[in-house]
């Protein structure tokens, strides 16, 4: 009996060592970061910048793979079922790692199947239209939508940030739009500028450059205060959509079971990337807010994700939003 216990103990030690040991030479080959929306969109832009600078910190390439569709659930699902060895990461945000759990019958669990790595920057959204839209302010935009029963609103799929914002817009205004799903907001924005759809909610990080170039119009920002970078754009409260606050915060996760030393290495690499002056400048230009250093941790991301699930799932379920 004693011998069995000793043998079991030895085996347990070997197994523990086998699980922890890889961090010493980790990463010994390129890492894949799964971005669950279209290339060129806000999630992809955050992912590519982070991948480049995290890769430098780790001395290994991080390759971004855009696995798109169904509001990010296809890409996040791929990451959830990847081997937990630190070579597949899941980049996501408020909608992919919180909202989708309230809408979709997922083949993964947002909390149980992922290990948080770190909290990343955040930004609010803008309600935008193409330059041919005649409405000069939000009240006129709502009136225009009411007069046009076939008015279209682009989204990145049912349950994406752009869609949830649109559903809230409908609830607050009583105006109805025809939602048009895309694989990300970048292709939707291209169609908006080409006049193929009428309006959409888009993250500041993607929309502000086009706004400053005069290629789109913006009617309100989904934040409590005006943005220093866009001082002329009213808040949703000022514009007539009281309380429509949406802040898209980003995070990085690994499949559950990824060894703790690997998570520590990845968190440190993300922290180093976010401390790099070039990355800080680029995020600031895009209008993304860096989390304070004390919150760039697995614990802060895990706690925020849990708190946001508790807050948003009842709201989303009550709103009756379902995957079509
Ligand atoms: C994207 O990267 O296309 C967006 O983050 C999608 C969204 O609106 O949630």
PDB file of C-alpha atoms and ligand atoms in Angstrom, residues 37 41-43 93 95 125 156 160-162 184-186 203 250, ligand 1:
ATOM      1  CA  UNK A  37     -13.499  39.112 -36.786  1.00  0.00           C
ATOM      2  CA  UNK A  41     -11.377  45.716 -38.323  1.00  0.00           C
ATOM      3  CA  UNK A  42     -10.906  46.988 -34.772  1.00  0.00           C
ATOM      4  CA  UNK A  43     -10.232  43.587 -33.187  1.00  0.00           C
ATOM      5  CA  UNK A  93     -13.668  41.609 -26.268  1.00  0.00           C
ATOM      6  CA  UNK A  95     -19.125  40.898 -27.018  1.00  0.00           C
ATOM      7  CA  UNK A 125     -18.530  53.223 -30.193  1.00  0.00           C
ATOM      8  CA  UNK A 156     -20.578  42.140 -37.243  1.00  0.00           C
ATOM      9  CA  UNK A 160     -21.499  41.493 -31.826  1.00  0.00           C
ATOM     10  CA  UNK A 161     -20.842  44.850 -30.166  1.00  0.00           C
ATOM     11  CA  UNK A 162     -22.157  46.670 -33.225  1.00  0.00           C
ATOM     12  CA  UNK A 184     -16.636  42.154 -38.922  1.00  0.00           C
ATOM     13  CA  UNK A 185     -17.192  45.883 -38.891  1.00  0.00           C
ATOM     14  CA  UNK A 186     -14.467  46.572 -41.467  1.00  0.00           C
ATOM     15  CA  UNK A 203     -15.702  51.336 -32.506  1.00  0.00           C
ATOM     16  CA  UNK A 250     -10.369  43.824 -25.032  1.00  0.00           C
TER      17      UNK A 250
HETATM   18  C1  LIG B   1     -14.738  43.807 -35.338  1.00  0.00           C
HETATM   19  O1  LIG B   1     -13.536  43.646 -35.077  1.00  0.00           O
HETATM   20  O2  LIG B   1     -15.169  43.681 -36.497  1.00  0.00           O
HETATM   21  C2  LIG B   1     -15.673  44.254 -34.241  1.00  0.00           C
HETATM   22  O3  LIG B   1     -15.015  44.194 -33.014  1.00  0.00           O
HETATM   23  C3  LIG B   1     -16.940  43.485 -34.244  1.00  0.00           C
HETATM   24  C4  LIG B   1     -17.986  44.016 -33.274  1.00  0.00           C
HETATM   25  O4  LIG B   1     -18.716  44.967 -33.588  1.00  0.00           O
HETATM   26  O5  LIG B   1     -18.151  43.445 -32.179  1.00  0.00           O
END
